[in-house]
Structure formats: structure tokens, C-alpha cells
JSON list of C-alpha atoms in Angstrom, two decimals:
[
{"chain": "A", "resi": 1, "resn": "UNK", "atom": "CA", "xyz": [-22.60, 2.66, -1.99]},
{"chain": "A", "resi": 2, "resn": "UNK", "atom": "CA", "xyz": [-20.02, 0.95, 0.31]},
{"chain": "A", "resi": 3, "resn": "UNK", "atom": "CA", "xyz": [-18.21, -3.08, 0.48]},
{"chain": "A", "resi": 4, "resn": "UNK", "atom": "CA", "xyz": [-17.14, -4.84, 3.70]},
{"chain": "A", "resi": 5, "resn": "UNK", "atom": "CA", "xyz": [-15.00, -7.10, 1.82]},
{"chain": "A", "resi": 6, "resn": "UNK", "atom": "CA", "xyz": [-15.12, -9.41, 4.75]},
{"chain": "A", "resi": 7, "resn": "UNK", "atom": "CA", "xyz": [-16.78, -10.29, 7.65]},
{"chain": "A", "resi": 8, "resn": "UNK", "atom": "CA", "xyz": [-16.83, -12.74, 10.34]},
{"chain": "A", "resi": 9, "resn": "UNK", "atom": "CA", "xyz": [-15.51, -15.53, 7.72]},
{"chain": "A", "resi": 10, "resn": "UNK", "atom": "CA", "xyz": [-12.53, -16.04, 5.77]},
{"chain": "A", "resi": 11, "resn": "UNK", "atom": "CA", "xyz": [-14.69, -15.44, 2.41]},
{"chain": "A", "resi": 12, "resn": "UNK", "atom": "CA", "xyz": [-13.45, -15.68, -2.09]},
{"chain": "A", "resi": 13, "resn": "UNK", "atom": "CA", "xyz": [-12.34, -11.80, -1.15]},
{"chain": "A", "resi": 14, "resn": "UNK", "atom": "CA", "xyz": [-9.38, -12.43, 1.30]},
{"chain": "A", "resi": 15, "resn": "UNK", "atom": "CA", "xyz": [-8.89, -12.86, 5.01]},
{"chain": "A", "resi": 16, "resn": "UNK", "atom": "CA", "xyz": [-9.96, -11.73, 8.50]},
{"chain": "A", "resi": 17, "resn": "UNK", "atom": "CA", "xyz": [-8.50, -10.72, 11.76]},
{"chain": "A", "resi": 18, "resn": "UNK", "atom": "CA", "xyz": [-10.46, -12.93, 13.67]},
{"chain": "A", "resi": 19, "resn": "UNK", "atom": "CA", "xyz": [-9.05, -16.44, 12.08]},
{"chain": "A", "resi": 20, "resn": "UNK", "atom": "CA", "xyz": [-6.26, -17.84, 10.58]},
{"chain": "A", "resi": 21, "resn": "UNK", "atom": "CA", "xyz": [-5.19, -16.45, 7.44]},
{"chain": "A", "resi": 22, "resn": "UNK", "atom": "CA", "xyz": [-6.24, -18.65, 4.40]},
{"chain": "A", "resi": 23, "resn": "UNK", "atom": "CA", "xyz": [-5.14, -16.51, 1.47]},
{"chain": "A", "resi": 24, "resn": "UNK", "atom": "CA", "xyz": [-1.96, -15.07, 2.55]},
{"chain": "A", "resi": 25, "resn": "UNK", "atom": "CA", "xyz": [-3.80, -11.72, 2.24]},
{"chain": "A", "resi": 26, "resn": "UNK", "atom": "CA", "xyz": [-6.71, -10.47, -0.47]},
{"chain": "A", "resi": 27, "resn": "UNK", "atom": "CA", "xyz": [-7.57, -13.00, -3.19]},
{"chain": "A", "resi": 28, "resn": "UNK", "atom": "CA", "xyz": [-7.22, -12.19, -7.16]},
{"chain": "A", "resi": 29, "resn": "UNK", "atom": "CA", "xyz": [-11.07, -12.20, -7.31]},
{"chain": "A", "resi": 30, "resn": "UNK", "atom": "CA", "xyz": [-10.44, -9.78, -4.37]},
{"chain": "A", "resi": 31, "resn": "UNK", "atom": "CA", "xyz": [-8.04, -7.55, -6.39]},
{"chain": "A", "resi": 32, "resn": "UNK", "atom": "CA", "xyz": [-10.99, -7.43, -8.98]},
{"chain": "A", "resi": 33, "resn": "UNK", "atom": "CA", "xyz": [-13.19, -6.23, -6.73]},
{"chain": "A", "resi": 34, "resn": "UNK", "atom": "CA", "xyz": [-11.40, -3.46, -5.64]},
{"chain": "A", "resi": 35, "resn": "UNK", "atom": "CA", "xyz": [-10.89, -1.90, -8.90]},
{"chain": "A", "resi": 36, "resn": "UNK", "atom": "CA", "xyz": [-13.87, -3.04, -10.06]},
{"chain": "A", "resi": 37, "resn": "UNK", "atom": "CA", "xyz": [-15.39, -0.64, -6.34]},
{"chain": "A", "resi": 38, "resn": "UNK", "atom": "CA", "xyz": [-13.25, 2.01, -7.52]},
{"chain": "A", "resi": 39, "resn": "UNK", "atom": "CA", "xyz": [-14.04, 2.67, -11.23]},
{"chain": "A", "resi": 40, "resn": "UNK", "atom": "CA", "xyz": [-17.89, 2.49, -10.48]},
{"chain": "A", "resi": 41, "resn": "UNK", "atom": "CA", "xyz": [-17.67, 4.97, -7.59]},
{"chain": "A", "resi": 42, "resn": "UNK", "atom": "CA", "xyz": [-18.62, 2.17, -4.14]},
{"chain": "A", "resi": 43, "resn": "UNK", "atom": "CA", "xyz": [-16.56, 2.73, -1.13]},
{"chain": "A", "resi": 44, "resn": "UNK", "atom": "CA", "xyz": [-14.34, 0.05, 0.35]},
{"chain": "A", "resi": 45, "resn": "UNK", "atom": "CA", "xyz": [-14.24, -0.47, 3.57]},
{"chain": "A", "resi": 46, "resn": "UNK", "atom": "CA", "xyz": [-11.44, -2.73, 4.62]},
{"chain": "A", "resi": 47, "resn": "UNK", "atom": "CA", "xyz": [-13.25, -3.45, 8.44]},
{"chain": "A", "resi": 48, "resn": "UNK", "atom": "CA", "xyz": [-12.80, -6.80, 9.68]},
{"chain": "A", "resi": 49, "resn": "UNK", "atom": "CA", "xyz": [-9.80, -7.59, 7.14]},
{"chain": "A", "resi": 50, "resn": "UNK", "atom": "CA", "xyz": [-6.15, -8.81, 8.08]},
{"chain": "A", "resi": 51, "resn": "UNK", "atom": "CA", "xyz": [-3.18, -5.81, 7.98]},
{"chain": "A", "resi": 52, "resn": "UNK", "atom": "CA", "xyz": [-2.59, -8.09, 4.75]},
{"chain": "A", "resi": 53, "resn": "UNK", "atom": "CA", "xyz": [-5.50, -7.83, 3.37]},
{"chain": "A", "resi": 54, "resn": "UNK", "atom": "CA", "xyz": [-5.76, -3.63, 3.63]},
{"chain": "A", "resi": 55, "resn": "UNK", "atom": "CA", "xyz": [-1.77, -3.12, 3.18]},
{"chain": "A", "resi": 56, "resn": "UNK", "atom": "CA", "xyz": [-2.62, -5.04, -0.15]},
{"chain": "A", "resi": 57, "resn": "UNK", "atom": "CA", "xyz": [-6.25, -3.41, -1.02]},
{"chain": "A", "resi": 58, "resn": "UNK", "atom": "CA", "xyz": [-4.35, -0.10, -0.47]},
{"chain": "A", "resi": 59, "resn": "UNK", "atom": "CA", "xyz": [-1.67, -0.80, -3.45]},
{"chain": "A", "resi": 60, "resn": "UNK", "atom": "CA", "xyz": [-4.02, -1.30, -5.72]},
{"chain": "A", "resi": 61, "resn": "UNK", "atom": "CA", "xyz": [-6.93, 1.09, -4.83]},
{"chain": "A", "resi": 62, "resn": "UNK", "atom": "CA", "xyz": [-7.00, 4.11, -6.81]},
{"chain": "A", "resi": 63, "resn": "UNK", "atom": "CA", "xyz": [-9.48, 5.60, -4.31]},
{"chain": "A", "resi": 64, "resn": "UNK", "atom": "CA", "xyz": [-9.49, 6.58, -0.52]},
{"chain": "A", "resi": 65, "resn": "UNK", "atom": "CA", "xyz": [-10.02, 2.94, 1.84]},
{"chain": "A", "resi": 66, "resn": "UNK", "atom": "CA", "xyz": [-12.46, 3.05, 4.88]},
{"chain": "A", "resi": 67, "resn": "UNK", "atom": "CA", "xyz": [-12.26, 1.09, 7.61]},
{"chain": "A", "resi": 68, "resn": "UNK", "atom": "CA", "xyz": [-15.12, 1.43, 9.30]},
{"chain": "A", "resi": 69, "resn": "UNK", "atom": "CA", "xyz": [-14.74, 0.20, 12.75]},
{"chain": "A", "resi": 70, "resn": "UNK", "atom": "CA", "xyz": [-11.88, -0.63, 14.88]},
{"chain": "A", "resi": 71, "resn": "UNK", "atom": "CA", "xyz": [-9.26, 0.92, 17.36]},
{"chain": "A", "resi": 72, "resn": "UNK", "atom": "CA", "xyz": [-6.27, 1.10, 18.25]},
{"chain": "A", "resi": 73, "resn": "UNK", "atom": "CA", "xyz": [-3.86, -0.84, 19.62]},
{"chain": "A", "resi": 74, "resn": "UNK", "atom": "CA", "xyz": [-0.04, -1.33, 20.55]},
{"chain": "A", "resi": 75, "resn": "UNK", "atom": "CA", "xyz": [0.25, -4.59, 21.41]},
{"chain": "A", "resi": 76, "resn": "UNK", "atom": "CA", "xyz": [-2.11, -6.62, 18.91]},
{"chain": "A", "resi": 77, "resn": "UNK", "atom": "CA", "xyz": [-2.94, -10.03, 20.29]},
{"chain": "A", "resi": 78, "resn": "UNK", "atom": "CA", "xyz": [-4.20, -12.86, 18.14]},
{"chain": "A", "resi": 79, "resn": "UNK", "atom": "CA", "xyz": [-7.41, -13.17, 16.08]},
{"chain": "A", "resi": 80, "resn": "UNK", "atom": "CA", "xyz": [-8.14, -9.20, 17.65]},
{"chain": "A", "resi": 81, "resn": "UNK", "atom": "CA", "xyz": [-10.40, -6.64, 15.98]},
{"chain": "A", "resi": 82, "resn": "UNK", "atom": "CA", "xyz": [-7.78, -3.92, 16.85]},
{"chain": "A", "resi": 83, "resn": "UNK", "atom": "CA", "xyz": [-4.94, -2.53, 14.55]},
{"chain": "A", "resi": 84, "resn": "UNK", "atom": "CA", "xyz": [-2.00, -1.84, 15.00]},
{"chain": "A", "resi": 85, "resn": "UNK", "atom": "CA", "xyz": [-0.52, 2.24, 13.96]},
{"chain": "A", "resi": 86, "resn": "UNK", "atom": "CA", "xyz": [1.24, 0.81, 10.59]},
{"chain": "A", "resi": 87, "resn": "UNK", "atom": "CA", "xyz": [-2.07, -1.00, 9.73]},
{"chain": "A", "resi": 88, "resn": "UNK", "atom": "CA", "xyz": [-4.00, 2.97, 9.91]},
{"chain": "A", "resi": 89, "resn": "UNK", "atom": "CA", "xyz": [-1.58, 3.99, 8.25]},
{"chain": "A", "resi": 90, "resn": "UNK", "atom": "CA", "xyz": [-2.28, 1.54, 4.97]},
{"chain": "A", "resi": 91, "resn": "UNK", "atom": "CA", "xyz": [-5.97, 3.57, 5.57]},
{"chain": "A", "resi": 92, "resn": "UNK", "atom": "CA", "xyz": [-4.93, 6.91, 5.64]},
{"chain": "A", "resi": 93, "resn": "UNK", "atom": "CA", "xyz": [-2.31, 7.10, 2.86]},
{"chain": "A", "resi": 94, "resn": "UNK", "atom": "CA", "xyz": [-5.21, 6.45, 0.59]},
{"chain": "A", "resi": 95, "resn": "UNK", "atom": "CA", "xyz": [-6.87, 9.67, 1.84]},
{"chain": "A", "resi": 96, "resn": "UNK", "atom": "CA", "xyz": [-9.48, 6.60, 3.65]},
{"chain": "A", "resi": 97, "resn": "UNK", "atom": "CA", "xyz": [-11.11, 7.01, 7.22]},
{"chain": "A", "resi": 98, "resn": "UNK", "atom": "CA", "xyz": [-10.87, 5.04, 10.31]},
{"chain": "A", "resi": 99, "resn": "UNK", "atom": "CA", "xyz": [-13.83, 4.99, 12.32]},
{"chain": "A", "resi": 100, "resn": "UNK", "atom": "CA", "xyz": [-12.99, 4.42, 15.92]},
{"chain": "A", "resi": 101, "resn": "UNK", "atom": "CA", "xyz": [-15.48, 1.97, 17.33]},
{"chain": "A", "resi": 102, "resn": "UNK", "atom": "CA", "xyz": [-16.81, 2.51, 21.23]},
{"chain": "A", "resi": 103, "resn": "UNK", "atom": "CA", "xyz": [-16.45, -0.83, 22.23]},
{"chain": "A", "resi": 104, "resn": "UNK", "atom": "CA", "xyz": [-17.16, -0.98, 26.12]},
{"chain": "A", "resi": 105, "resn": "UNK", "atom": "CA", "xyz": [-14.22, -3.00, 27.10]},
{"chain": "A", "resi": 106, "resn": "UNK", "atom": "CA", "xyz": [-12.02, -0.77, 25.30]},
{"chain": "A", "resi": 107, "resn": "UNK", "atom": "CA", "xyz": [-14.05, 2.75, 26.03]},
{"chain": "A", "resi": 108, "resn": "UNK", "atom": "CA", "xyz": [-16.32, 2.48, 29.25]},
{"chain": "A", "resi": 109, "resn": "UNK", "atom": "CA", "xyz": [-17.19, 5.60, 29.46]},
{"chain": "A", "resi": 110, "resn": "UNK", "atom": "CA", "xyz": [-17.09, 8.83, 26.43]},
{"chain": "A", "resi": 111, "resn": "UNK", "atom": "CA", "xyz": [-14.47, 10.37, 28.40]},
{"chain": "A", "resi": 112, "resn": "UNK", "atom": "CA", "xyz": [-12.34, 7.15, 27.68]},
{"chain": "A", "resi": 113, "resn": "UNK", "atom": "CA", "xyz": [-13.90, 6.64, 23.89]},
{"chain": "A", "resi": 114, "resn": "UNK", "atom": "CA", "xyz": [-12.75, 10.39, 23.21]},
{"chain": "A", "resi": 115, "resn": "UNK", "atom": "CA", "xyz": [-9.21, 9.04, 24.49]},
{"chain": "A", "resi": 116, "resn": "UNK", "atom": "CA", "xyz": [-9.31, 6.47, 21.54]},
{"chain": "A", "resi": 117, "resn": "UNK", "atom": "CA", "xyz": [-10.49, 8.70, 18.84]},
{"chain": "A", "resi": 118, "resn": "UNK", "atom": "CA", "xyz": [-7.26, 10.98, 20.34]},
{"chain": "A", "resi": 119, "resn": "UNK", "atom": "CA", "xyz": [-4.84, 8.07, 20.22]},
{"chain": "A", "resi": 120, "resn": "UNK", "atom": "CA", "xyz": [-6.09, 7.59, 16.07]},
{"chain": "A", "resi": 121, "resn": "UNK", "atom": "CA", "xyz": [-5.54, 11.06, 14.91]},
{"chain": "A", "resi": 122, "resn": "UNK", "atom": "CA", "xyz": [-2.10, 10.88, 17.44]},
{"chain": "A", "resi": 123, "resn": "UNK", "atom": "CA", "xyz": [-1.43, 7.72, 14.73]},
{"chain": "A", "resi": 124, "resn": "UNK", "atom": "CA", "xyz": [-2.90, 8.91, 11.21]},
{"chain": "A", "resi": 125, "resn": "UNK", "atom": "CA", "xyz": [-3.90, 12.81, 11.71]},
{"chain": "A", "resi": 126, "resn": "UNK", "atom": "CA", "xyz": [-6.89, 14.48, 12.17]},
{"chain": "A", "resi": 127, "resn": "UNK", "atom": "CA", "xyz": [-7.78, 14.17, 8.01]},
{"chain": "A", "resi": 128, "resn": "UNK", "atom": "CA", "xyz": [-8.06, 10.48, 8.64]},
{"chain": "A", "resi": 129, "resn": "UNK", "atom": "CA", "xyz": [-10.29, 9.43, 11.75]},
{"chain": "A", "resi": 130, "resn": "UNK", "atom": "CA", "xyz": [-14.10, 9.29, 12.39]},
{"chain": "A", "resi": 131, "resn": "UNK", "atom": "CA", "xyz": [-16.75, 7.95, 14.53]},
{"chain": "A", "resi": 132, "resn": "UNK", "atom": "CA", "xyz": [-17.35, 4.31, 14.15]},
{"chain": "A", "resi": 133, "resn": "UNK", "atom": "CA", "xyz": [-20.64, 2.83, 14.66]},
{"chain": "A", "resi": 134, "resn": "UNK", "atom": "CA", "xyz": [-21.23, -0.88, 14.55]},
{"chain": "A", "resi": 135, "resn": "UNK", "atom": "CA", "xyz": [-23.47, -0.30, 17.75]},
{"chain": "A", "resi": 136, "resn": "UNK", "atom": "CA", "xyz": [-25.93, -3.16, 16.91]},
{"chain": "A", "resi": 137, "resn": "UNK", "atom": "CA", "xyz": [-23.13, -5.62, 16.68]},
{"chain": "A", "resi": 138, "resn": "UNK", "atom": "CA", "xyz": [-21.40, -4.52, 20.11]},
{"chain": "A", "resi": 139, "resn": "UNK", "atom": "CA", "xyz": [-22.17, -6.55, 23.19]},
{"chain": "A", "resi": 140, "resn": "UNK", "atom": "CA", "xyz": [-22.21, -5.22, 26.52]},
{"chain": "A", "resi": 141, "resn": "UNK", "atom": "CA", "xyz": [-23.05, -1.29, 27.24]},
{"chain": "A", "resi": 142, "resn": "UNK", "atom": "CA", "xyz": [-20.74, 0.73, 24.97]},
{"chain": "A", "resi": 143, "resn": "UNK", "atom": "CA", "xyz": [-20.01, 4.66, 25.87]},
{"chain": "A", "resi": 144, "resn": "UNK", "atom": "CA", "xyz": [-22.73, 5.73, 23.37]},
{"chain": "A", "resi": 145, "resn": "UNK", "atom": "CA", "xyz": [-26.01, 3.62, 22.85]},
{"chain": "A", "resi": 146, "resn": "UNK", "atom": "CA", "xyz": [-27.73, 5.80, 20.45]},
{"chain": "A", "resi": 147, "resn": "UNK", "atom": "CA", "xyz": [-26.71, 7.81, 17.42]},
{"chain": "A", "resi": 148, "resn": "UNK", "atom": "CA", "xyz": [-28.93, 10.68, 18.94]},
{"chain": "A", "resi": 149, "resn": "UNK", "atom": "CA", "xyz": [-25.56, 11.05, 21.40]},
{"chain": "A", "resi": 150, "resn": "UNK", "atom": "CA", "xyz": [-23.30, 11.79, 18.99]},
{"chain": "A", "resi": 151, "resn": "UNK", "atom": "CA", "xyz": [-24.17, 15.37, 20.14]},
{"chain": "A", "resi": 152, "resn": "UNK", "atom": "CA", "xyz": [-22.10, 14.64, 23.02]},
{"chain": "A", "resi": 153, "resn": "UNK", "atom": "CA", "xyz": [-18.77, 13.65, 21.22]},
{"chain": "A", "resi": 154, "resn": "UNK", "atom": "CA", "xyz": [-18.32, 16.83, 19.75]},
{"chain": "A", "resi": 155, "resn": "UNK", "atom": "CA", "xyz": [-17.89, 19.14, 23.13]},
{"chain": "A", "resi": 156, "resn": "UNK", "atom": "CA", "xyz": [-15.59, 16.35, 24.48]},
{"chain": "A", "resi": 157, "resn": "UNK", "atom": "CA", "xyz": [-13.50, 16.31, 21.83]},
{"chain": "A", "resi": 158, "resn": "UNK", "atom": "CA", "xyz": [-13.60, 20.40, 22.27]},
{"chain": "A", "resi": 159, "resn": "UNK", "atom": "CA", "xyz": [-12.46, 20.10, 25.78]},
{"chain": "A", "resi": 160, "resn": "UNK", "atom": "CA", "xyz": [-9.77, 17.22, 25.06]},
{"chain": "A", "resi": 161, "resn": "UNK", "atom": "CA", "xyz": [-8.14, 19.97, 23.01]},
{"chain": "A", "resi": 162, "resn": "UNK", "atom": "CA", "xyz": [-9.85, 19.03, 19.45]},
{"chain": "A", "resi": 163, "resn": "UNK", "atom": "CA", "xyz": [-10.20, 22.65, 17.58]},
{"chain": "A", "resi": 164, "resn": "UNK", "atom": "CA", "xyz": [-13.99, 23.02, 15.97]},
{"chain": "A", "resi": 165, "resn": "UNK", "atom": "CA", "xyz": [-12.16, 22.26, 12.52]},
{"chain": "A", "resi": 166, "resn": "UNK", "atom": "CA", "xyz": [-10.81, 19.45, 13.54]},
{"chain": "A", "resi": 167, "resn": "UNK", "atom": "CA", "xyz": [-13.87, 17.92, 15.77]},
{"chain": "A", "resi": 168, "resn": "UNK", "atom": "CA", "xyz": [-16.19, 18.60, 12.70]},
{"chain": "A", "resi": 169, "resn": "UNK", "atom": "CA", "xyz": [-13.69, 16.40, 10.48]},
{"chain": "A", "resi": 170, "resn": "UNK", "atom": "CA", "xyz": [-14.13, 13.51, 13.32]},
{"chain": "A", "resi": 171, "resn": "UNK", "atom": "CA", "xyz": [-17.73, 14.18, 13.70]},
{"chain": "A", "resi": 172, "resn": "UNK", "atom": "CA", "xyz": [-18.47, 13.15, 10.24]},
{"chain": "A", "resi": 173, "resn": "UNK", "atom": "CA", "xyz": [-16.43, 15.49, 7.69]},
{"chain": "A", "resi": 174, "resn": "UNK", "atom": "CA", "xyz": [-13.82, 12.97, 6.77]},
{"chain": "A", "resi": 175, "resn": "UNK", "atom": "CA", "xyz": [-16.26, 10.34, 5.95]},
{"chain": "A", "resi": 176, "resn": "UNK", "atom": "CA", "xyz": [-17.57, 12.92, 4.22]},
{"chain": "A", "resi": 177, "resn": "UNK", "atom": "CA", "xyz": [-15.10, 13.77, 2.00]},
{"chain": "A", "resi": 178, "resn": "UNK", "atom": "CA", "xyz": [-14.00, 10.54, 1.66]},
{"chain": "A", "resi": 179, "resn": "UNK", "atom": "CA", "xyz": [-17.78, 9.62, -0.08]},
{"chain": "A", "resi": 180, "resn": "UNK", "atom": "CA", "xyz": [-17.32, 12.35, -2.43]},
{"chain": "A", "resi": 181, "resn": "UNK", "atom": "CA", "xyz": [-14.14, 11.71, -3.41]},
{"chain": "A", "resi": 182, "resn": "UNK", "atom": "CA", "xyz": [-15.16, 8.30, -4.65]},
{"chain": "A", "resi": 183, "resn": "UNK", "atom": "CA", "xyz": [-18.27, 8.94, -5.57]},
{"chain": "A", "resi": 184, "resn": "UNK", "atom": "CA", "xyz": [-16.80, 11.83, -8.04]},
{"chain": "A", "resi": 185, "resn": "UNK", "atom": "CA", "xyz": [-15.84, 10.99, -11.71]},
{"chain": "A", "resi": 186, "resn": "UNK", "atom": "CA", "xyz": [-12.92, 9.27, -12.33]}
]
């Protein structure tokens, strides 16, 4: 039970990284949806969707955001799938999740893709980053091509300095208790 908002198209919901902004942000109809999401328990993941867009999702949601997807960056160029720390941030003070995508430009090997997932929970804390998939949408060979690697990720993040607490919350446990936290009664 999860919404992308938006995709790869400025859609009746609100507006996306990859064009020019059409809606200054998240539409009305947008706003509905949102609340609408929240009070019947369906995540919303804000993936794809201008700092607009998820600065103004985040104001109104009365649940924990996900974006599902992305990474970091400090120097955001135009029309990039990369956010920026104060757009994370918009994420995490819900409570939400940022999955850290292994795109293979960004992350050519795991040893760089734990590096990313490092520089998120350096931005948002530990509470607030996960492993992003997206792997059937990624061109090019990315660090991890199967799900069944995953396995891997774990004792990386071990020996980048990532407690078993703390690797288990990355591994999956925020995005687990971000599902149960909407999914509970309001």
C-alpha cells in the first residue's frame, strides 16, 4: 500500500525533478491525496518529486514520507534525480525513509554505494535511511544487480563502522517501521 505521486511527467499531483516546474510545487488535488494516503493507511513516497513538492507534502502529511530512491548530493544540477541535505531533511522530520539508490555512475562499486548510504545517515541519521531499489529502471551495471546481494550490504556497512543496530535499520528496519507506522490506526 504505497503512492509515487509522480513519475517521469509533470502529472494533476505536482511536479518533478526532471522538468520544469509547472505547479510551483504539489497541486490542491495533490494536497487531497496526501491526506486522503494518510487517513486510509497507503504510504507516500515522494521519489521523483521537486524539493517543492516533498517540503510541501511534508506540511501537510500527518504520517512518515518515503522517498524511495535517490542520493545525495551537494551541488544539485538541473532537472537531477539527486537531493540536496535540506530536501532529506523534509523526509526525515516526518519519521519517512530515504532509500539510497545504487546508481552506477554515482556508486560503481558496493564499496562506493556503502559510501552513499554513509553520506545519508551523515545528513538525516541512521532512523531515516534505507536501501533503495529501482534496479529495473537503472541503466548501466549498478553495484548490486540482484536483491539476492543485499546479503552483502550488511557486512560492509559493519566494516564502514555501521553498528549491527544501526545496519539492521538500513537493511530494511526503517522501512519497516515506517509501514507500520502508517499502516497503524489513526
Amino acid at each position: 500500500r504505497l503512492i509515487q505521486l509522480v513519475h517521469y511527467r509533470v502529472n494533476e499531483l505536482g511536479d518533478i525533478q526532471t522538468e520544469d516546474p509547472v505547479h510551483a510545487g504539489l497541486t490542491p488535488f495533490g494536497a487531497d491525496v496526501v491526506r486522503a494516503c494518510n487517513r486510509r493507511g497507503i504510504i507516500v513516497d515522494v521519489a521523483h518529486a521537486t524539493y517543492d513538492v516533498t517540503r510541501q507534502a511534508a506540511k501537510i502529511a500527518t504520517r512518515p514520507l518515503v522517498l524511495s530512491h535517490t542520493l545525495l548530493t551537494d551541488s544539485p544540477r538541473r532537472h537531477t534525480r539527486a537531493i540536496t541535505r535540506e530536501h532529506a531533511l523534509a523526509v526525515a522530520d516526518t519519521g519517512g525513509v530515504i532509500g539510497v539508490v545504487p546508481f552506477p555512475n554515482a556508486f560503481p562499486t558496493l564499496q562506493d554505494y556503502t559510501e552513499g548510504i554513509a553520506r545519508m545517515v551523515d545528513a538525516v541519521g541512521v532512523n531515516h535511511v534505507g536501501i533503495g531499489g529501482d534496479l529495473a529502471g537503472i541503466r548501466g551495471a549498478p553495484p548490486y544487480r540482484r536483491f539476492e546481494q543485499f546479503r552483502l550490504l550488511v557486512p560492509m556497512l559493519r566494516i564502514r563502522g555501521f553498528g549491527s543496530e544501526e545496519a539492521a535499520k538500513v537493511a530494511g528496519g526503517n522501512f519497516m517501521r515506517v509501514f507500520a507506522a502508517v499502516a497503524s490506526p489513526a
